Each structure stands twice: as C-alpha cells, then as structure tokens.
Coordinates of C-alpha atoms and ligand atoms in Angstrom, one line a residue:
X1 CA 10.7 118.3 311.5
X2 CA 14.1 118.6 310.5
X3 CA 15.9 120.7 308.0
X4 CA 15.4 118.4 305.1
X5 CA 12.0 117.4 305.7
X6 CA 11.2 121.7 305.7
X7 CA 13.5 122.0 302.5
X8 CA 11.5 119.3 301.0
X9 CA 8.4 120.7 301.7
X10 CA 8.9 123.8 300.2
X11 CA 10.6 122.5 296.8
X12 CA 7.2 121.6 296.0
X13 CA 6.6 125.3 295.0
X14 CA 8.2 126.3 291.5
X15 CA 11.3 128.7 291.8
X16 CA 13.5 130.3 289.4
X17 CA 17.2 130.3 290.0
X18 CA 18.6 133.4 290.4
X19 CA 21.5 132.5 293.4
X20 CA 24.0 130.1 294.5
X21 CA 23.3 128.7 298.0
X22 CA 24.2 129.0 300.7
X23 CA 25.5 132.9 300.7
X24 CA 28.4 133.0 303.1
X25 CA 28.6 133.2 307.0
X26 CA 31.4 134.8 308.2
X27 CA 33.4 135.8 311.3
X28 CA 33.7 139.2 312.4
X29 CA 36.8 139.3 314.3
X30 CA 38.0 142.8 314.7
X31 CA 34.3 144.1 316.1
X32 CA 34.3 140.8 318.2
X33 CA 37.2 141.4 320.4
X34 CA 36.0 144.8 320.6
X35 CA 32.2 143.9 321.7
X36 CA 33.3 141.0 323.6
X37 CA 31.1 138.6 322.0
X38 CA 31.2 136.3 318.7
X39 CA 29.6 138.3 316.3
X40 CA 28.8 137.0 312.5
X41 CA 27.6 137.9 309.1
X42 CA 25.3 136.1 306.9
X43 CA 26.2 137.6 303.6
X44 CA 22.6 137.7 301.4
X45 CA 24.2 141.3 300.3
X46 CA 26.7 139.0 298.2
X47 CA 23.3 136.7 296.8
X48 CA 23.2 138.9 293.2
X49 CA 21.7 139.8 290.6
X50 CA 22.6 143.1 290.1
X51 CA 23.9 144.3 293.4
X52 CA 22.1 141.8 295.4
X53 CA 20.1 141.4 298.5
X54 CA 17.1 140.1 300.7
X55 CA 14.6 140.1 297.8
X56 CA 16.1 137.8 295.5
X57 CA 15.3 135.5 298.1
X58 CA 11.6 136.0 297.7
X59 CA 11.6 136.9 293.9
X60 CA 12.7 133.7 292.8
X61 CA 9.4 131.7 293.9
X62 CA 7.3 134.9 293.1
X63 CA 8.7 135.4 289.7
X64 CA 8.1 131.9 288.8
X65 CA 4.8 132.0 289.7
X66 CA 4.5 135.0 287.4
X67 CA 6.0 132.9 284.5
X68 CA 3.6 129.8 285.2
X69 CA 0.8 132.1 285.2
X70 CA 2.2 133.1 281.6
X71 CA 2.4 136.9 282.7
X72 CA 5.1 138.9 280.6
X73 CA 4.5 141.8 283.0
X74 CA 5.2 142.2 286.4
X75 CA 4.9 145.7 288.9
X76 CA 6.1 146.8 292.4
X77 CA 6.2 149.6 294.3
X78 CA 8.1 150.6 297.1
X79 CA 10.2 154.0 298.4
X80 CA 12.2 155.6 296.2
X81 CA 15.3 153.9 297.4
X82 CA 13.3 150.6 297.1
X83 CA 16.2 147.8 296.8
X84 CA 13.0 145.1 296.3
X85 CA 12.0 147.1 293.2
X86 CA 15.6 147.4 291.9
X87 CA 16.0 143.9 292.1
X88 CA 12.7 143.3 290.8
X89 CA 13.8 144.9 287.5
X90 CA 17.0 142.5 287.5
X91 CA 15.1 139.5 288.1
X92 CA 12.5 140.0 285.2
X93 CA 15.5 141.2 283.3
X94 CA 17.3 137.8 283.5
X95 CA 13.9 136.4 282.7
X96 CA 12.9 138.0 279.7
X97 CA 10.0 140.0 282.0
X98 CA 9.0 143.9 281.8
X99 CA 9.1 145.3 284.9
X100 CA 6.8 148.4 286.4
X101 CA 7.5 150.2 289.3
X102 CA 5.5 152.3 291.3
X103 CA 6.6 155.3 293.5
X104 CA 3.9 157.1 295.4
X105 CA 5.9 160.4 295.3
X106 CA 7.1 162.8 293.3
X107 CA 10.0 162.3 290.6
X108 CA 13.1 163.6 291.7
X109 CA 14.9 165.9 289.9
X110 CA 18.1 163.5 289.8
X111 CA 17.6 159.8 289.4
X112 CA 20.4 158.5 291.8
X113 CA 21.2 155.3 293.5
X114 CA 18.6 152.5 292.8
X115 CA 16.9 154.8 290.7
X116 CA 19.2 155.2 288.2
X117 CA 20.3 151.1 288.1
X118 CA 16.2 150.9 287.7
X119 CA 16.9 152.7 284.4
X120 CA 20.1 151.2 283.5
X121 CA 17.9 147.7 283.8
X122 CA 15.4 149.2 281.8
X123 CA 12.5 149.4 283.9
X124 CA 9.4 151.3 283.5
X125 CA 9.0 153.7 286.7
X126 CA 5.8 155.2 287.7
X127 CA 6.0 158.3 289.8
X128 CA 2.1 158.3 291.2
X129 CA 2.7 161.5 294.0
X130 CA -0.7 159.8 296.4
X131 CA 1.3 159.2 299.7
X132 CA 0.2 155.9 299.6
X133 CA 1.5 154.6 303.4
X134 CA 4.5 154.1 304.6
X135 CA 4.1 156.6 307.4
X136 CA 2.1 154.3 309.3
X137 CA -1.1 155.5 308.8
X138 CA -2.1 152.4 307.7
X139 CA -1.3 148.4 307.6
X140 CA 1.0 147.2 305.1
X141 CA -1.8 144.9 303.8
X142 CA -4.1 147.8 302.9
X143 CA -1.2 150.0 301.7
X144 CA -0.6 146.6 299.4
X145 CA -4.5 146.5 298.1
X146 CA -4.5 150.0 297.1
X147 CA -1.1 150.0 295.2
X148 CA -2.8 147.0 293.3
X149 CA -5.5 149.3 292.4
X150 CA -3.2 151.6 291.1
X151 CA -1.2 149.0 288.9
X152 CA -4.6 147.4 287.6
X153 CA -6.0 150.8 286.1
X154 CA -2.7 152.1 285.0
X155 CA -1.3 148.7 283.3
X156 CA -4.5 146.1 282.7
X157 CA -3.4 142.6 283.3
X158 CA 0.0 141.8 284.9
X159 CA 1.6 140.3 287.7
X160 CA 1.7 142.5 290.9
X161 CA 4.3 142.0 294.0
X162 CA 3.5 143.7 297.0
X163 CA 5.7 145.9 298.4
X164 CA 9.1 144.2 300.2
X165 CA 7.6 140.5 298.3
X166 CA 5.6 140.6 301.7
X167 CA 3.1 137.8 300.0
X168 CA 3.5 133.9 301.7
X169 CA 5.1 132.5 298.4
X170 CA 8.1 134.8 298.7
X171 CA 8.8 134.8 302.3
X172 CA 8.7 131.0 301.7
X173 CA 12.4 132.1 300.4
X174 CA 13.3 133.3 303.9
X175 CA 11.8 129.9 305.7
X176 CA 14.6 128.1 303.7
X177 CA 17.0 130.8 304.8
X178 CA 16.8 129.2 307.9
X179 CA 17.1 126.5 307.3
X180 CA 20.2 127.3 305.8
X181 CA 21.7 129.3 308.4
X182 CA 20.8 127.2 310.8
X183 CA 22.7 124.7 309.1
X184 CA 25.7 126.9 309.2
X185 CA 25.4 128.0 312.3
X186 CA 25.9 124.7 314.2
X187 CA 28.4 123.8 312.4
X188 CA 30.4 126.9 313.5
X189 CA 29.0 126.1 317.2
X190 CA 26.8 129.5 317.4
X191 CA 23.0 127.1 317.0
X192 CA 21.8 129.3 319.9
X193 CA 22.8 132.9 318.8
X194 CA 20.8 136.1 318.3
X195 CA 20.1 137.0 314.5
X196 CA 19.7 140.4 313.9
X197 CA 18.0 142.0 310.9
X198 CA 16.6 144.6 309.3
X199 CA 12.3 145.2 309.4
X200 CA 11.1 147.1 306.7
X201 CA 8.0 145.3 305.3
X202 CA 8.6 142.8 307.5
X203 CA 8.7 139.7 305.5
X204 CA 12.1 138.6 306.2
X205 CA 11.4 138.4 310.1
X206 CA 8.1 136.4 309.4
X207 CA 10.1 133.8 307.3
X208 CA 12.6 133.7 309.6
X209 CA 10.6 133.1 312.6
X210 CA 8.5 129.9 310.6
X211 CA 11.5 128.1 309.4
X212 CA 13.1 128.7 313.2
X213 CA 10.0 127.3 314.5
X214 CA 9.4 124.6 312.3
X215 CA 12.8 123.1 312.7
X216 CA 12.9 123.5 316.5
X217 CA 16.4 125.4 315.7
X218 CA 17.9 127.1 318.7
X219 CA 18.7 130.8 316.7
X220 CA 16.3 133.5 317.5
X221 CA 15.7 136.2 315.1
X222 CA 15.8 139.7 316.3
X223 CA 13.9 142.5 313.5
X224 CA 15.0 145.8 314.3
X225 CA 12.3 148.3 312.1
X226 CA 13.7 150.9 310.2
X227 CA 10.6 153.0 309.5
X228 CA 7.8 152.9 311.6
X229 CA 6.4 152.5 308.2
X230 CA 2.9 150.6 309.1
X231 CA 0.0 150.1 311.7
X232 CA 0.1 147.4 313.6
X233 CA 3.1 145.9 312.1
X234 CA 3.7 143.0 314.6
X235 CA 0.1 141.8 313.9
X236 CA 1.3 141.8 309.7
X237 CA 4.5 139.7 310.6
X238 CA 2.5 137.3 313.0
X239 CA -0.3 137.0 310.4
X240 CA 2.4 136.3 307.7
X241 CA 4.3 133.8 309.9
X242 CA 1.1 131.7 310.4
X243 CA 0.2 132.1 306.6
X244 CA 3.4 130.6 305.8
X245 CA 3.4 127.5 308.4
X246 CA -0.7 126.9 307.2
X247 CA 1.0 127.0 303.3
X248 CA 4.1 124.2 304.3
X249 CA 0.8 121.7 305.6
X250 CA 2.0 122.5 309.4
X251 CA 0.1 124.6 311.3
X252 CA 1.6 127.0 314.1
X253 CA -0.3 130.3 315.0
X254 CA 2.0 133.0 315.9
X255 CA 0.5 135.9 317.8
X256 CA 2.2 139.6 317.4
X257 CA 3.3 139.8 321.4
X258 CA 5.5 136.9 319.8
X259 CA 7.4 138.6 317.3
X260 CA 10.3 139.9 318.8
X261 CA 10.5 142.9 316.4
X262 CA 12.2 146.4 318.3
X263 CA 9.3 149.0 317.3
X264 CA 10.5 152.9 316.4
X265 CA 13.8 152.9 318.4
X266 CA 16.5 153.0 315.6
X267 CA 14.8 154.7 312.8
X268 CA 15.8 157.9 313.1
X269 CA 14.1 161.1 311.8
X270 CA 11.9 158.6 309.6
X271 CA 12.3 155.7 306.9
X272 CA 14.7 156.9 303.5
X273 CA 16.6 159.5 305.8
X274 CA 19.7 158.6 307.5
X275 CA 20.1 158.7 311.1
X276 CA 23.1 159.8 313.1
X277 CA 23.6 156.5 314.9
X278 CA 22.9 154.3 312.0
X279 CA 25.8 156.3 310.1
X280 CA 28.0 155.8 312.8
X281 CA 27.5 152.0 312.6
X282 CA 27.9 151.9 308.7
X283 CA 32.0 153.4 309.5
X284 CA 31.8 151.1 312.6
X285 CA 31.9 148.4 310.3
X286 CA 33.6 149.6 307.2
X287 CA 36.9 150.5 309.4
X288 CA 36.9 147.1 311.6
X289 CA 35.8 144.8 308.5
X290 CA 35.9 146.3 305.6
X291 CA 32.4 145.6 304.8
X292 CA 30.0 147.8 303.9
X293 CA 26.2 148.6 304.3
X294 CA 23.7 150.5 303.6
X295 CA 22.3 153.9 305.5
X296 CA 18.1 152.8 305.1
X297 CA 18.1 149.4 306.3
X298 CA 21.2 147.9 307.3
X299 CA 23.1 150.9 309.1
X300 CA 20.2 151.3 311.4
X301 CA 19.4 147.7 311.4
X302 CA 23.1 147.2 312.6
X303 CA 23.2 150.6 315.0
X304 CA 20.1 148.9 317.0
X305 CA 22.3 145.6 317.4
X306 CA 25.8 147.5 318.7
X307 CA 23.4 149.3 321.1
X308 CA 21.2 146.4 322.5
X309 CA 24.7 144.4 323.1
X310 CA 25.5 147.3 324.7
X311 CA 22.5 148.0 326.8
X312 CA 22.9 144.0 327.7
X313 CA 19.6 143.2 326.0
X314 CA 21.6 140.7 324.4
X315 CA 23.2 138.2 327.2
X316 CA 26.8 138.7 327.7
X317 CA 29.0 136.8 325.5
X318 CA 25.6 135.9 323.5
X319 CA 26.7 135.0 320.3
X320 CA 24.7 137.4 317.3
X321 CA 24.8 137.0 313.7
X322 CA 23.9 139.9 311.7
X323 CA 21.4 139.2 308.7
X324 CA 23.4 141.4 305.7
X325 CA 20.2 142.1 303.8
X326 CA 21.9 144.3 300.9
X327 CA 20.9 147.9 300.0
X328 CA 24.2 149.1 299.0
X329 CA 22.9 151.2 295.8
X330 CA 21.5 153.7 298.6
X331 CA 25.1 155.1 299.3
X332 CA 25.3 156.6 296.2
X333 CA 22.0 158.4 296.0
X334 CA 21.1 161.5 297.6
X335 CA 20.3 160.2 300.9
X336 CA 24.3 159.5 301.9
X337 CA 25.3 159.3 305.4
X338 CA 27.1 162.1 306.8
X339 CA 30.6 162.5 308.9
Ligands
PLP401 C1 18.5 146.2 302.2 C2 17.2 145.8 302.8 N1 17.3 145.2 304.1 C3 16.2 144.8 304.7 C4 14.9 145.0 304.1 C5 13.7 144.5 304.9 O1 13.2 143.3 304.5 P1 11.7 143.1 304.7 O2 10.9 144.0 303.7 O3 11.5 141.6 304.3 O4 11.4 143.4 306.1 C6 14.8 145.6 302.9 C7 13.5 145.8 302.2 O5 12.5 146.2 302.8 C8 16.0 146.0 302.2 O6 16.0 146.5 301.0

C-alpha cells in the first residue's frame, strides 16, 4: 500500500490536534563532513505543547479516545524524568482534562526539570515508592497491568495510559510518522537511510517499523535502548508492531529477532542517570549544530549512532537520520550531564 492508502487507513481513528505536520527534517552539515556521511534530523522535539516531543504523537489519538469515552480524568506513570507524563499534563491541559501521574519512587526533595513544568501545568503527582519495574525485572506489559491497579484504587474511574503511550492506538501516531518521513526523505534523496532513535518503552520503534513495512518504504529504523528497563523487550515491540498492522485491517507478524533494537550497550550506569558517552554526544551536537538534546534518551540514543557509524555497523557513506524525540526539560533537573 502506499502512503495515502496507510494515512487513510488510520484517519478512521478519532485524534485530537495538538501539532502541525510534518515537524521538520533537516540537514546536519557541520557533523556530516565530519562523519563522512549525510546525516539528518527529524525534529519531533520541535512538535509542542509545552516543550514537545515523541508523545504528542501518541497522545493525540489516545486522548481523544479518552474524550469519546467521556472521561474528564486521565493518569500515567512513568520515571521521574518522564517526558510522556509531562506532556500528558499539557495535552489534558489544552483539553480541559485532569491529569494524574504516577511515580513509583520516592518524592524528591526538589521538584526539578519535568517535575516542576508537571506542576506549573497543574498536574496531580502521585509519589507511590513500590519499584514498580523499569529495572527489567519484568515485561513492560505487566509493569503496565500493575500501575493500572494502582490508578484504579487510588482514583476510581478514569482514563489510564500506559507508560511511554506503549498501547496500539498511540503508536498508531508513529505508523503515520512514517509515513511522513518517508515522504520527506525521498524527496531529499535519503529513501534508503538508517533512522536512529531512542527505545525507552519502545513504542516509537514498533510504530516505526509497521508504517515502514506497510508502505514497502526503503528507511530502516534503528532503536537504540536507553534503559535496559524491561524483560524481553524485543518480544513487547514485535507484539506491538503486529498489534498495530492486525488494528490498520493488514496483517504482518513481526517476530522479536526482527526488531533491530541495540539491547544494553548505550545506557550507561542505568535508565535516568547520565552516561559519560551520551554527555559527550549531547556537546557533540550542541557545538557542530547548535541543537540540543537531552541526557536520558536522546544523548545516549545519539552516542549509540556516532559510535555504530564509527564501528562501520552502519555502511559507509549510509545515509542516517536521527529521530529527535524531545526530552529537553531533563537538562535542567538534577540529573545534568557533566564536563
Ligand atoms: C525524549 C524521549 N525520547 C524517546 C523516548 C522513547 O520513546 P518510546 O517510549 O516510544 O520508546 C521517550 C520516552 O520514553 C522520550 O521521552
């Protein structure tokens, strides 16, 4: 099927609007000439509200299912420098929603970076100090069924996001991202090049690698994880990928040797901390482009693309584009890169 045909396909599932399409692809020149190869970045960082990112994506078809549903109420949870539940608390702003938060950890003493735009937005924050995953111990799906549990007894009836928006109807945002880029991406000649981006629950990949798929497009996604955050994590983004082809009415069944996800290398001393080379990618960028990211996601994200180009695990002269998935709050809290 072709682009269209995809895009059509999913318009059939309500969505609120809360960004202007397409977010901008854009030349890197400086670090191209340096790396030797055409290197690009797809801007969702720019996307808004409130500081932007990857989530909006998914939060405008989840957030109008929440209004169909006639909920007034809608939770998350995620780390403490969760971007997905910061922008959660825009979203449902803009819409006239309450928003909830959970945190399975303590309250810090400070509330810094997306914590303190959570309260600026006015959202409700949970500090619930269980554990409750995210040091892979278990999958992301049950780490998902027993923050539900939590949100039902603490707040009766609302609508409840899984962590990252990693449910079908939000990735269903990222299947039209490809679409989108891959639009963009041929008509800058680079249909066939590496796209790099950042794995935390996963969701992003999975959408990625349906709408590739389903258009026949020639870009490959690449997911560098960030966290090590869940068991059996290829199997979640392979079951999620399927889920969302079965949901468009075209069937495709992706196994988890197919999801070309780089497992543990570039996280660092473990997700929410910075790591050494992932700081060292954030000035690596700031100083050639003048574009920033983000020390969680997109520093180590973009630290495990210079070094595979590097290591020639991407093909000489291989064009890549990097995925710019937002996260900036996160350089202002008390998790800042060092050097
Ligand atoms: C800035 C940023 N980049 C990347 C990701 C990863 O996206 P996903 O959860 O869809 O894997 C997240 C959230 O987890 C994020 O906040």
């Amino acid at each position: 099927m072709d682009a269209a045909e995809l895009l059509a396909l999913i318009n059939t599932h309500p969505r609120v609007p809360l960004a202007h399409y397409p977010t901008p692809l854009v030349a890197l020149p400086r670090l191209s000439t340096a790396l030797g190869r055409p290197l690009y970045l797809k801007r969702d960082d720019e996307i808004g509200p409130a500081l932007g990112g990857n989530k909006t994506r998914k939060l405008e078809f989840l957030l109008a299912d929440a209004l169909r549903r006639g909920h007034r109420k809608v939770a998350t949870f995620g780390g403490l420098q969760s971007n997905h539940a910061r922008l959660t608390a825009a979203a449902a702003r803009r819409l006239g929603l309450e928003a909830h938060l959970f945190y399975f950890e303590r309250r810090p003493a400070t509330l810094s970076g997306n914590l303190l735009l959570n309260r600026l937005l006015g959202a409700t924050m949970h500090f619930v100090p269980l554990g409750g995953g995210g040091d892979g111990g278990m999958t992301v799906e049950t780490a998902i069924r027993l923050a539900g549990l939590v949100a039902r007894l603490r707040l009766g009836r609302h609508y409840f996001i899984p962590v990252g928006g990693h449910h079908w109807l939000g990735c269903l945002g990222y299947v039209a991202a490809a679409a989108e880029l891959d639009q963009q991406a041929r008509s800058l000649g680079i249909g066939d090049a590496r796209v790099v981006v950042a794995a935390g629950s996963g969701g992003t990949l999975a959408g990625l690698l349906a709408g590739f798929t389903l258009i026949g497009s020639g870009l490959r996604p690449l997911g560098v994880d960030v966290g090590k955050l869940w068991r059996s994590f290829p199997a979640s983004i392979a079951r999620l990928a399927t889920e969302l082809c079965r949901r468009l009415g075209q069937p495709h069944a992706f196994t988890p040797e197919q999801v070309p996800l780089v497992e543990g290398v570039y996280v660092g001393p473990r997700y929410g901390v910075p790591s050494t080379a992932g700081n060292a990618a954030i000035e690596r960028l700031a100083r050639a482009e003048g574009v920033l990211l983000d020390p969680i996601y997109t520093g180590k994200a973009f630290a495990g693309l210079l070094d595979l180009a590097a290591q020639g695990v991407l093909a000489a002269d291989e064009p890549a584009i990097f995925l710019h998935t937002g996260g900036l709050p996160a350089l202002f809290a008390d998790c800042q890169p060092v050097g």
